[in-house]
Amino acid sequence: MKIMVGGTFSPLHAGHKKLISRSFELAGPRGRVVIGLSSDAFAGRKSHPVMPYAEREGALRTYIQSLGTETPWEIEALNDRYGSALETDFDILVVSEETLPAGIEINRLRRAKGMPMVEIHQIACVLAEDGRWISSTRIIRGEIDDEGHVIGWE
Amino acid sequence: MKIMVGGTFSPLHAGHKKLISRSFELAGPRGRVVIGLSSDAFAGRKSHPVMPYAEREGALRTYIQSLGTETPWEIEALNDRYGSALETDFDILVVSEETLPAGIEINRLRRAKGMPMVEIHQIACVLAEDGRWISSTRIIRGEIDDEGHVIGWE
């Protein structure tokens, strides 16, 4: 299966890691994973500061290498929320709850262009120790660390 | 992976078959598939006539047996849109575009109960020969057959 997944990954937290590791599981060893990574210009619209592209890409590569996967993969820069998802054929778009609307929109636009629609796989969100979601905003605010541990708890 | 999928399947058409076959692929041989099948009372709310439960269950069993799958499976009667999806632990809910909202609602209700959320996998819709979706309503109206061939076309 050819999988597409995307994000800004600043910083790469436990929820992102699940999104990536499940993408590789869904692809299987004979599949392929394309990870769209927001460019600095595109990510600049976020409400919180974003780490430079090279740094975010490095963390992503280190994490993927730690999976020891045989599945071929590549990282492509995203200059908008769609990347190459409106141009190429693939099987499954992997999304989080936050990116599900973009996934639905991608299928609507693919259909309007006469392209085959893709399957959409939404992973379950990862909860922090305090039972709330892990998000980059919470990490940047210093509430939790990138694994979801509450800062200041034992 | 333990998969849940549901529907009325009246009649079982090419779109439903893809929903079921993909559920088995996602489960894998060591997984499990639970297929929720609307009871006659629950299905009676549909705008079109529905075949009796025993007949719909028979068609489903025949189709699953034709897959030659090793994955264990069971059919459970659905008396509402949730079935046992709010009671049991499982990994992935497989939905169509039509049933995605029920899937999102199931996760919302699971979370409210303090249960782990599940992954949601939306299959791509199957198009009929005329480029429009296959649906039970269109089959019952006599526009297309259950494989999506347009009735009256060569």
PDB file of C-alpha atoms in Angstrom:
ATOM      1  CA  MET A   1       0.000   0.000   0.000  1.00  0.00           C
ATOM      2  CA  LYS A   2       1.229   3.505  -0.764  1.00  0.00           C
ATOM      3  CA  ILE A   3       0.593   5.778   2.214  1.00  0.00           C
ATOM      4  CA  MET A   4       0.684   9.553   2.543  1.00  0.00           C
ATOM      5  CA  VAL A   5       0.870  11.368   5.868  1.00  0.00           C
ATOM      6  CA  GLY A   6       1.733  14.922   6.720  1.00  0.00           C
ATOM      7  CA  GLY A   7       2.378  17.422   9.459  1.00  0.00           C
ATOM      8  CA  THR A   8       4.617  20.121  10.858  1.00  0.00           C
ATOM      9  CA  PHE A   9       6.087  17.950  13.623  1.00  0.00           C
ATOM     10  CA  SER A  10       7.398  20.807  15.757  1.00  0.00           C
ATOM     11  CA  PRO A  11       8.370  19.211  18.015  1.00  0.00           C
ATOM     12  CA  LEU A  12       7.957  15.538  17.061  1.00  0.00           C
ATOM     13  CA  HIS A  13       5.864  14.191  19.950  1.00  0.00           C
ATOM     14  CA  ALA A  14       4.366  10.824  20.940  1.00  0.00           C
ATOM     15  CA  GLY A  15       1.185  11.493  18.905  1.00  0.00           C
ATOM     16  CA  HIS A  16       3.240  12.193  15.760  1.00  0.00           C
ATOM     17  CA  LYS A  17       5.341   9.094  16.378  1.00  0.00           C
ATOM     18  CA  LYS A  18       2.200   6.970  16.458  1.00  0.00           C
ATOM     19  CA  LEU A  19       0.987   8.617  13.230  1.00  0.00           C
ATOM     20  CA  ILE A  20       4.296   7.734  11.543  1.00  0.00           C
ATOM     21  CA  SER A  21       4.709   4.222  12.961  1.00  0.00           C
ATOM     22  CA  ARG A  22       1.116   3.254  12.055  1.00  0.00           C
ATOM     23  CA  SER A  23       1.726   4.617   8.535  1.00  0.00           C
ATOM     24  CA  PHE A  24       4.603   2.173   8.133  1.00  0.00           C
ATOM     25  CA  GLU A  25       2.517  -0.705   9.516  1.00  0.00           C
ATOM     26  CA  LEU A  26      -0.318   0.082   7.100  1.00  0.00           C
ATOM     27  CA  ALA A  27       2.131   0.322   4.175  1.00  0.00           C
ATOM     28  CA  GLY A  28       3.687  -3.086   4.835  1.00  0.00           C
ATOM     29  CA  PRO A  29       7.164  -4.072   3.642  1.00  0.00           C
ATOM     30  CA  ARG A  30       6.171  -3.962  -0.042  1.00  0.00           C
ATOM     31  CA  GLY A  31       4.486  -0.557   0.292  1.00  0.00           C
ATOM     32  CA  ARG A  32       5.788   2.975   0.439  1.00  0.00           C
ATOM     33  CA  VAL A  33       5.370   5.924   2.820  1.00  0.00           C
ATOM     34  CA  VAL A  34       5.511   9.573   1.732  1.00  0.00           C
ATOM     35  CA  ILE A  35       5.731  12.001   4.646  1.00  0.00           C
ATOM     36  CA  GLY A  36       4.760  15.577   3.851  1.00  0.00           C
ATOM     37  CA  LEU A  37       6.573  18.039   6.085  1.00  0.00           C
ATOM     38  CA  SER A  38       5.361  21.654   6.248  1.00  0.00           C
ATOM     39  CA  SER A  39       7.863  24.086   4.778  1.00  0.00           C
ATOM     40  CA  ASP A  40       8.972  26.939   7.029  1.00  0.00           C
ATOM     41  CA  ALA A  41       6.866  29.382   4.970  1.00  0.00           C
ATOM     42  CA  PHE A  42       3.729  27.223   5.253  1.00  0.00           C
ATOM     43  CA  ALA A  43       4.323  26.382   8.922  1.00  0.00           C
ATOM     44  CA  GLY A  44       4.857  30.071   9.652  1.00  0.00           C
ATOM     45  CA  ARG A  45       1.077  30.496   9.798  1.00  0.00           C
ATOM     46  CA  LYS A  46       0.891  28.471  13.026  1.00  0.00           C
ATOM     47  CA  SER A  47       0.035  30.285  16.230  1.00  0.00           C
ATOM     48  CA  HIS A  48       3.207  29.030  17.917  1.00  0.00           C
ATOM     49  CA  PRO A  49       6.881  29.292  16.893  1.00  0.00           C
ATOM     50  CA  VAL A  50       8.065  26.479  14.639  1.00  0.00           C
ATOM     51  CA  MET A  51      11.529  24.882  14.553  1.00  0.00           C
ATOM     52  CA  PRO A  52      13.469  25.232  11.262  1.00  0.00           C
ATOM     53  CA  TYR A  53      12.682  22.700   8.503  1.00  0.00           C
ATOM     54  CA  ALA A  54      16.131  21.066   8.605  1.00  0.00           C
ATOM     55  CA  GLU A  55      15.800  20.449  12.332  1.00  0.00           C
ATOM     56  CA  ARG A  56      12.282  19.013  12.027  1.00  0.00           C
ATOM     57  CA  GLU A  57      13.354  16.843   9.090  1.00  0.00           C
ATOM     58  CA  GLY A  58      16.361  15.571  11.060  1.00  0.00           C
ATOM     59  CA  ALA A  59      14.194  14.506  14.010  1.00  0.00           C
ATOM     60  CA  LEU A  60      11.784  12.765  11.622  1.00  0.00           C
ATOM     61  CA  ARG A  61      14.619  10.872   9.880  1.00  0.00           C
ATOM     62  CA  THR A  62      16.131   9.803  13.205  1.00  0.00           C
ATOM     63  CA  TYR A  63      12.746   8.526  14.396  1.00  0.00           C
ATOM     64  CA  ILE A  64      12.014   6.625  11.157  1.00  0.00           C
ATOM     65  CA  GLN A  65      15.468   5.042  11.236  1.00  0.00           C
ATOM     66  CA  SER A  66      14.777   3.906  14.818  1.00  0.00           C
ATOM     67  CA  LEU A  67      11.755   1.930  13.540  1.00  0.00           C
ATOM     68  CA  GLY A  68      14.103  -0.372  11.597  1.00  0.00           C
ATOM     69  CA  THR A  69      11.557  -0.529   8.771  1.00  0.00           C
ATOM     70  CA  GLU A  70      12.190  -2.168   5.390  1.00  0.00           C
ATOM     71  CA  THR A  71       9.468  -0.089   3.731  1.00  0.00           C
ATOM     72  CA  PRO A  72      10.803   2.557   1.339  1.00  0.00           C
ATOM     73  CA  TRP A  73       9.964   6.127   2.387  1.00  0.00           C
ATOM     74  CA  GLU A  74      10.608   9.731   1.486  1.00  0.00           C
ATOM     75  CA  ILE A  75       9.988  13.158   2.958  1.00  0.00           C
ATOM     76  CA  GLU A  76       8.526  15.908   0.758  1.00  0.00           C
ATOM     77  CA  ALA A  77       8.130  19.573   1.666  1.00  0.00           C
ATOM     78  CA  LEU A  78       4.519  20.746   1.978  1.00  0.00           C
ATOM     79  CA  ASN A  79       3.837  24.276   0.737  1.00  0.00           C
ATOM     80  CA  ASP A  80       0.097  23.946   1.346  1.00  0.00           C
ATOM     81  CA  ARG A  81      -2.138  21.446   3.157  1.00  0.00           C
ATOM     82  CA  TYR A  82      -2.379  19.154   0.124  1.00  0.00           C
ATOM     83  CA  GLY A  83       1.209  18.668  -1.091  1.00  0.00           C
ATOM     84  CA  SER A  84       1.260  16.064  -3.877  1.00  0.00           C
ATOM     85  CA  ALA A  85      -1.909  14.376  -2.570  1.00  0.00           C
ATOM     86  CA  LEU A  86      -3.918  15.970  -5.388  1.00  0.00           C
ATOM     87  CA  GLU A  87      -1.444  14.911  -8.081  1.00  0.00           C
ATOM     88  CA  THR A  88      -0.310  11.350  -7.435  1.00  0.00           C
ATOM     89  CA  ASP A  89      -1.951   7.966  -6.969  1.00  0.00           C
ATOM     90  CA  PHE A  90      -1.792   6.394  -3.543  1.00  0.00           C
ATOM     91  CA  ASP A  91      -3.969   4.182  -1.361  1.00  0.00           C
ATOM     92  CA  ILE A  92      -4.345   5.556   2.153  1.00  0.00           C
ATOM     93  CA  LEU A  93      -4.040   9.001   3.702  1.00  0.00           C
ATOM     94  CA  VAL A  94      -3.162   8.702   7.392  1.00  0.00           C
ATOM     95  CA  VAL A  95      -4.526  11.553   9.520  1.00  0.00           C
ATOM     96  CA  SER A  96      -5.002  12.629  13.109  1.00  0.00           C
ATOM     97  CA  GLU A  97      -8.247  14.024  14.472  1.00  0.00           C
ATOM     98  CA  GLU A  98      -6.816  17.448  13.761  1.00  0.00           C
ATOM     99  CA  THR A  99      -6.037  16.703  10.098  1.00  0.00           C
ATOM    100  CA  LEU A 100      -9.167  14.634   9.258  1.00  0.00           C
ATOM    101  CA  PRO A 101     -10.924  17.677   7.699  1.00  0.00           C
ATOM    102  CA  ALA A 102      -7.951  18.184   5.328  1.00  0.00           C
ATOM    103  CA  GLY A 103      -8.243  14.485   4.403  1.00  0.00           C
ATOM    104  CA  ILE A 104     -11.935  14.800   3.572  1.00  0.00           C
ATOM    105  CA  GLU A 105     -11.173  17.901   1.519  1.00  0.00           C
ATOM    106  CA  ILE A 106      -8.402  16.053  -0.377  1.00  0.00           C
ATOM    107  CA  ASN A 107     -10.891  13.352  -1.399  1.00  0.00           C
ATOM    108  CA  ARG A 108     -13.453  15.953  -2.444  1.00  0.00           C
ATOM    109  CA  LEU A 109     -10.857  17.726  -4.623  1.00  0.00           C
ATOM    110  CA  ARG A 110      -9.551  14.432  -6.068  1.00  0.00           C
ATOM    111  CA  ARG A 111     -13.083  13.429  -7.007  1.00  0.00           C
ATOM    112  CA  ALA A 112     -13.740  16.830  -8.604  1.00  0.00           C
ATOM    113  CA  LYS A 113     -10.609  16.289 -10.750  1.00  0.00           C
ATOM    114  CA  GLY A 114     -11.793  12.796 -11.751  1.00  0.00           C
ATOM    115  CA  MET A 115      -9.011  11.149  -9.718  1.00  0.00           C
ATOM    116  CA  PRO A 116      -9.609   7.976  -7.666  1.00  0.00           C
ATOM    117  CA  MET A 117     -10.501   8.701  -4.051  1.00  0.00           C
ATOM    118  CA  VAL A 118      -8.210   7.347  -1.327  1.00  0.00           C
ATOM    119  CA  GLU A 119      -8.876   5.583   1.936  1.00  0.00           C
ATOM    120  CA  ILE A 120      -8.548   7.767   5.045  1.00  0.00           C
ATOM    121  CA  HIS A 121      -7.136   6.266   8.221  1.00  0.00           C
ATOM    122  CA  GLN A 122      -7.513   8.334  11.374  1.00  0.00           C
ATOM    123  CA  ILE A 123      -5.310   7.228  14.227  1.00  0.00           C
ATOM    124  CA  ALA A 124      -6.562   7.426  17.783  1.00  0.00           C
ATOM    125  CA  CYS A 125      -5.158  10.424  19.615  1.00  0.00           C
ATOM    126  CA  VAL A 126      -2.467   9.902  22.196  1.00  0.00           C
ATOM    127  CA  LEU A 127      -3.324  11.172  25.644  1.00  0.00           C
ATOM    128  CA  ALA A 128      -0.876  12.855  27.959  1.00  0.00           C
ATOM    129  CA  GLU A 129      -0.551  11.706  31.591  1.00  0.00           C
ATOM    130  CA  ASP A 130      -3.262  14.177  32.559  1.00  0.00           C
ATOM    131  CA  GLY A 131      -5.798  12.583  30.189  1.00  0.00           C
ATOM    132  CA  ARG A 132      -5.759  15.507  27.760  1.00  0.00           C
ATOM    133  CA  TRP A 133      -4.328  15.285  24.229  1.00  0.00           C
ATOM    134  CA  ILE A 134      -0.684  15.697  23.445  1.00  0.00           C
ATOM    135  CA  SER A 135      -0.242  18.730  21.193  1.00  0.00           C
ATOM    136  CA  SER A 136       2.663  20.886  20.092  1.00  0.00           C
ATOM    137  CA  THR A 137       0.952  23.896  21.651  1.00  0.00           C
ATOM    138  CA  ARG A 138       0.866  22.227  25.069  1.00  0.00           C
ATOM    139  CA  ILE A 139       4.525  21.213  24.759  1.00  0.00           C
ATOM    140  CA  ILE A 140       5.574  24.726  23.732  1.00  0.00           C
ATOM    141  CA  ARG A 141       3.623  26.183  26.639  1.00  0.00           C
ATOM    142  CA  GLY A 142       5.661  23.921  28.917  1.00  0.00           C
ATOM    143  CA  GLU A 143       2.638  21.985  30.245  1.00  0.00           C
ATOM    144  CA  ILE A 144       3.886  18.557  29.091  1.00  0.00           C
ATOM    145  CA  ASP A 145       6.989  17.089  27.495  1.00  0.00           C
ATOM    146  CA  ASP A 146       7.049  15.444  24.054  1.00  0.00           C
ATOM    147  CA  GLU A 147       6.106  12.045  25.503  1.00  0.00           C
ATOM    148  CA  GLY A 148       3.096  13.480  27.336  1.00  0.00           C
ATOM    149  CA  HIS A 149       4.555  13.607  30.834  1.00  0.00           C
ATOM    150  CA  VAL A 150       3.187  16.507  32.827  1.00  0.00           C
ATOM    151  CA  ILE A 151       5.993  18.914  33.711  1.00  0.00           C
ATOM    152  CA  GLY A 152       6.319  19.268  37.438  1.00  0.00           C
ATOM    153  CA  TRP A 153       4.670  15.896  38.219  1.00  0.00           C
ATOM    154  CA  GLU A 154       6.803  13.230  39.865  1.00  0.00           C
TER     155      GLU A 154
ATOM    156  CA  MET B   1      -5.988  -6.086  14.974  1.00  0.00           C
ATOM    157  CA  LYS B   2      -9.603  -6.316  16.109  1.00  0.00           C
ATOM    158  CA  ILE B   3     -11.870  -4.609  13.592  1.00  0.00           C
ATOM    159  CA  MET B   4     -15.494  -3.548  13.823  1.00  0.00           C
ATOM    160  CA  VAL B   5     -17.618  -2.682  10.788  1.00  0.00           C
ATOM    161  CA  GLY B   6     -21.352  -2.314  10.401  1.00  0.00           C
ATOM    162  CA  GLY B   7     -24.199  -1.785   7.999  1.00  0.00           C
ATOM    163  CA  THR B   8     -27.592  -2.887   6.777  1.00  0.00           C
ATOM    164  CA  PHE B   9     -26.288  -4.489   3.583  1.00  0.00           C
ATOM    165  CA  SER B  10     -29.638  -4.544   1.761  1.00  0.00           C
ATOM    166  CA  PRO B  11     -28.684  -5.619  -0.793  1.00  0.00           C
ATOM    167  CA  LEU B  12     -24.968  -6.467  -0.346  1.00  0.00           C
ATOM    168  CA  HIS B  13     -23.374  -4.463  -3.175  1.00  0.00           C
ATOM    169  CA  ALA B  14     -19.827  -3.892  -4.485  1.00  0.00           C
ATOM    170  CA  GLY B  15     -19.256  -0.994  -2.031  1.00  0.00           C
ATOM    171  CA  HIS B  16     -20.208  -3.194   0.935  1.00  0.00           C
ATOM    172  CA  LYS B  17     -18.017  -6.002  -0.360  1.00  0.00           C
ATOM    173  CA  LYS B  18     -15.035  -3.663  -0.414  1.00  0.00           C
ATOM    174  CA  LEU B  19     -15.860  -2.500   3.133  1.00  0.00           C
ATOM    175  CA  ILE B  20     -15.893  -6.130   4.300  1.00  0.00           C
ATOM    176  CA  SER B  21     -12.860  -7.347   2.348  1.00  0.00           C
ATOM    177  CA  ARG B  22     -10.733  -4.387   3.484  1.00  0.00           C
ATOM    178  CA  SER B  23     -11.811  -5.083   7.082  1.00  0.00           C
ATOM    179  CA  PHE B  24     -10.354  -8.582   6.798  1.00  0.00           C
ATOM    180  CA  GLU B  25      -7.139  -7.256   5.230  1.00  0.00           C
ATOM    181  CA  LEU B  26      -6.731  -4.709   8.038  1.00  0.00           C
ATOM    182  CA  ALA B  27      -7.408  -7.375  10.687  1.00  0.00           C
ATOM    183  CA  GLY B  28      -4.754  -9.749   9.335  1.00  0.00           C
ATOM    184  CA  PRO B  29      -4.765 -13.504  10.004  1.00  0.00           C
ATOM    185  CA  ARG B  30      -4.171 -13.072  13.750  1.00  0.00           C
ATOM    186  CA  GLY B  31      -6.882 -10.433  14.116  1.00  0.00           C
ATOM    187  CA  ARG B  32     -10.649 -10.604  14.347  1.00  0.00           C
ATOM    188  CA  VAL B  33     -13.564  -8.993  12.485  1.00  0.00           C
ATOM    189  CA  VAL B  34     -16.930  -8.203  14.081  1.00  0.00           C
ATOM    190  CA  ILE B  35     -19.595  -7.260  11.547  1.00  0.00           C
ATOM    191  CA  GLY B  36     -22.582  -5.399  12.987  1.00  0.00           C
ATOM    192  CA  LEU B  37     -25.729  -6.063  10.947  1.00  0.00           C
ATOM    193  CA  SER B  38     -28.770  -3.811  11.463  1.00  0.00           C
ATOM    194  CA  SER B  39     -31.690  -5.681  12.996  1.00  0.00           C
ATOM    195  CA  ASP B  40     -34.976  -5.552  11.085  1.00  0.00           C
ATOM    196  CA  ALA B  41     -36.393  -3.163  13.689  1.00  0.00           C
ATOM    197  CA  PHE B  42     -33.398  -0.785  13.440  1.00  0.00           C
ATOM    198  CA  ALA B  43     -33.190  -1.049   9.639  1.00  0.00           C
ATOM    199  CA  GLY B  44     -36.928  -0.354   9.395  1.00  0.00           C
ATOM    200  CA  ARG B  45     -36.156   3.366   9.717  1.00  0.00           C
ATOM    201  CA  LYS B  46     -34.541   3.415   6.264  1.00  0.00           C
ATOM    202  CA  SER B  47     -36.338   5.252   3.482  1.00  0.00           C
ATOM    203  CA  HIS B  48     -36.319   2.130   1.292  1.00  0.00           C
ATOM    204  CA  PRO B  49     -37.602  -1.423   1.935  1.00  0.00           C
ATOM    205  CA  VAL B  50     -35.053  -3.700   3.613  1.00  0.00           C
ATOM    206  CA  MET B  51     -34.646  -7.472   3.097  1.00  0.00           C
ATOM    207  CA  PRO B  52     -35.226  -9.682   6.171  1.00  0.00           C
ATOM    208  CA  TYR B  53     -32.287 -10.103   8.596  1.00  0.00           C
ATOM    209  CA  ALA B  54     -31.843 -13.825   7.872  1.00  0.00           C
ATOM    210  CA  GLU B  55     -31.557 -13.139   4.166  1.00  0.00           C
ATOM    211  CA  ARG B  56     -29.058 -10.279   4.641  1.00  0.00           C
ATOM    212  CA  GLU B  57     -27.030 -12.377   7.079  1.00  0.00           C
ATOM    213  CA  GLY B  58     -26.990 -15.293   4.637  1.00  0.00           C
ATOM    214  CA  ALA B  59     -25.631 -13.119   1.809  1.00  0.00           C
ATOM    215  CA  LEU B  60     -22.970 -11.712   4.154  1.00  0.00           C
ATOM    216  CA  ARG B  61     -21.877 -15.201   5.289  1.00  0.00           C
ATOM    217  CA  THR B  62     -21.704 -16.445   1.695  1.00  0.00           C
ATOM    218  CA  TYR B  63     -19.574 -13.462   0.707  1.00  0.00           C
ATOM    219  CA  ILE B  64     -17.206 -13.815   3.680  1.00  0.00           C
ATOM    220  CA  GLN B  65     -16.789 -17.530   2.990  1.00  0.00           C
ATOM    221  CA  SER B  66     -15.899 -16.674  -0.622  1.00  0.00           C
ATOM    222  CA  LEU B  67     -12.951 -14.604   0.663  1.00  0.00           C
ATOM    223  CA  GLY B  68     -11.294 -17.785   1.962  1.00  0.00           C
ATOM    224  CA  THR B  69     -10.047 -15.861   4.997  1.00  0.00           C
ATOM    225  CA  GLU B  70      -8.332 -17.426   8.008  1.00  0.00           C
ATOM    226  CA  THR B  71      -9.265 -14.474  10.249  1.00  0.00           C
ATOM    227  CA  PRO B  72     -11.932 -15.322  12.850  1.00  0.00           C
ATOM    228  CA  TRP B  73     -15.149 -13.328  12.439  1.00  0.00           C
ATOM    229  CA  GLU B  74     -18.649 -12.999  13.803  1.00  0.00           C
ATOM    230  CA  ILE B  75     -21.860 -11.178  12.932  1.00  0.00           C
ATOM    231  CA  GLU B  76     -23.747  -9.318  15.653  1.00  0.00           C
ATOM    232  CA  ALA B  77     -27.184  -7.733  15.351  1.00  0.00           C
ATOM    233  CA  LEU B  78     -27.197  -3.926  15.624  1.00  0.00           C
ATOM    234  CA  ASN B  79     -30.185  -2.432  17.433  1.00  0.00           C
ATOM    235  CA  ASP B  80     -28.762   1.088  17.195  1.00  0.00           C
ATOM    236  CA  ARG B  81     -25.904   2.740  15.267  1.00  0.00           C
ATOM    237  CA  TYR B  82     -23.335   1.823  17.941  1.00  0.00           C
ATOM    238  CA  GLY B  83     -23.872  -1.906  18.686  1.00  0.00           C
ATOM    239  CA  SER B  84     -21.125  -3.120  21.020  1.00  0.00           C
ATOM    240  CA  ALA B  85     -18.675  -0.431  19.838  1.00  0.00           C
ATOM    241  CA  LEU B  86     -19.257   1.515  23.060  1.00  0.00           C
ATOM    242  CA  GLU B  87     -18.734  -1.536  25.276  1.00  0.00           C
ATOM    243  CA  THR B  88     -15.799  -3.552  23.983  1.00  0.00           C
ATOM    244  CA  ASP B  89     -12.152  -2.928  23.207  1.00  0.00           C
ATOM    245  CA  PHE B  90     -11.088  -3.030  19.606  1.00  0.00           C
ATOM    246  CA  ASP B  91      -8.537  -1.312  17.359  1.00  0.00           C
ATOM    247  CA  ILE B  92     -10.110  -0.022  14.159  1.00  0.00           C
ATOM    248  CA  LEU B  93     -13.615   0.939  13.109  1.00  0.00           C
ATOM    249  CA  VAL B  94     -14.003   0.571   9.338  1.00  0.00           C
ATOM    250  CA  VAL B  95     -16.496   3.009   7.823  1.00  0.00           C
ATOM    251  CA  SER B  96     -17.764   4.301   4.498  1.00  0.00           C
ATOM    252  CA  GLU B  97     -18.205   7.978   3.712  1.00  0.00           C
ATOM    253  CA  GLU B  98     -21.822   7.538   4.768  1.00  0.00           C
ATOM    254  CA  THR B  99     -20.955   6.038   8.175  1.00  0.00           C
ATOM    255  CA  LEU B 100     -17.944   8.263   9.034  1.00  0.00           C
ATOM    256  CA  PRO B 101     -20.099  10.578  11.214  1.00  0.00           C
ATOM    257  CA  ALA B 102     -21.241   7.574  13.294  1.00  0.00           C
ATOM    258  CA  GLY B 103     -17.568   6.614  13.698  1.00  0.00           C
ATOM    259  CA  ILE B 104     -16.617  10.067  14.952  1.00  0.00           C
ATOM    260  CA  GLU B 105     -19.566   9.968  17.352  1.00  0.00           C
ATOM    261  CA  ILE B 106     -18.488   6.530  18.639  1.00  0.00           C
ATOM    262  CA  ASN B 107     -15.039   7.923  19.512  1.00  0.00           C
ATOM    263  CA  ARG B 108     -16.611  10.947  21.206  1.00  0.00           C
ATOM    264  CA  LEU B 109     -18.837   8.697  23.318  1.00  0.00           C
ATOM    265  CA  ARG B 110     -15.982   6.285  24.122  1.00  0.00           C
ATOM    266  CA  ARG B 111     -13.829   9.179  25.276  1.00  0.00           C
ATOM    267  CA  ALA B 112     -16.670  10.564  27.424  1.00  0.00           C
ATOM    268  CA  LYS B 113     -16.903   7.131  29.098  1.00  0.00           C
ATOM    269  CA  GLY B 114     -13.141   7.061  29.700  1.00  0.00           C
ATOM    270  CA  MET B 115     -12.644   4.253  27.155  1.00  0.00           C
ATOM    271  CA  PRO B 116      -9.695   4.195  24.730  1.00  0.00           C
ATOM    272  CA  MET B 117     -10.483   5.787  21.388  1.00  0.00           C
ATOM    273  CA  VAL B 118     -10.225   3.636  18.257  1.00  0.00           C
ATOM    274  CA  GLU B 119      -8.691   4.236  14.854  1.00  0.00           C
ATOM    275  CA  ILE B 120     -11.189   5.036  12.092  1.00  0.00           C
ATOM    276  CA  HIS B 121     -10.556   3.725   8.594  1.00  0.00           C
ATOM    277  CA  GLN B 122     -12.724   5.158   5.847  1.00  0.00           C
ATOM    278  CA  ILE B 123     -12.695   3.166   2.641  1.00  0.00           C
ATOM    279  CA  ALA B 124     -12.892   4.940  -0.703  1.00  0.00           C
ATOM    280  CA  CYS B 125     -16.357   4.768  -2.207  1.00  0.00           C
ATOM    281  CA  VAL B 126     -16.960   2.470  -5.131  1.00  0.00           C
ATOM    282  CA  LEU B 127     -18.254   4.168  -8.242  1.00  0.00           C
ATOM    283  CA  ALA B 128     -20.858   2.701 -10.542  1.00  0.00           C
ATOM    284  CA  GLU B 129     -20.275   2.599 -14.316  1.00  0.00           C
ATOM    285  CA  ASP B 130     -21.849   6.030 -14.619  1.00  0.00           C
ATOM    286  CA  GLY B 131     -19.295   7.597 -12.241  1.00  0.00           C
ATOM    287  CA  ARG B 132     -21.803   8.067  -9.412  1.00  0.00           C
ATOM    288  CA  TRP B 133     -21.672   6.121  -6.144  1.00  0.00           C
ATOM    289  CA  ILE B 134     -23.121   2.678  -5.696  1.00  0.00           C
ATOM    290  CA  SER B 135     -25.883   2.813  -3.091  1.00  0.00           C
ATOM    291  CA  SER B 136     -28.712   0.552  -1.998  1.00  0.00           C
ATOM    292  CA  THR B 137     -31.180   3.304  -2.896  1.00  0.00           C
ATOM    293  CA  ARG B 138     -29.941   3.397  -6.500  1.00  0.00           C
ATOM    294  CA  ILE B 139     -30.088  -0.400  -6.737  1.00  0.00           C
ATOM    295  CA  ILE B 140     -33.624  -0.507  -5.328  1.00  0.00           C
ATOM    296  CA  ARG B 141     -34.706   2.199  -7.775  1.00  0.00           C
ATOM    297  CA  GLY B 142     -33.452  -0.061 -10.557  1.00  0.00           C
ATOM    298  CA  GLU B 143     -30.831   2.427 -11.813  1.00  0.00           C
ATOM    299  CA  ILE B 144     -27.855   0.069 -11.326  1.00  0.00           C
ATOM    300  CA  ASP B 145     -27.252  -3.545 -10.328  1.00  0.00           C
ATOM    301  CA  ASP B 146     -25.353  -4.602  -7.176  1.00  0.00           C
ATOM    302  CA  GLU B 147     -22.019  -4.493  -8.999  1.00  0.00           C
ATOM    303  CA  GLY B 148     -22.626  -0.959 -10.259  1.00  0.00           C
ATOM    304  CA  HIS B 149     -23.567  -1.766 -13.867  1.00  0.00           C
ATOM    305  CA  VAL B 150     -26.096   0.695 -15.226  1.00  0.00           C
ATOM    306  CA  ILE B 151     -29.330  -1.100 -16.043  1.00  0.00           C
ATOM    307  CA  GLY B 152     -30.182  -0.715 -19.707  1.00  0.00           C
ATOM    308  CA  TRP B 153     -26.562  -0.087 -20.794  1.00  0.00           C
ATOM    309  CA  GLU B 154     -24.909  -2.666 -23.021  1.00  0.00           C
TER     310      GLU B 154
END
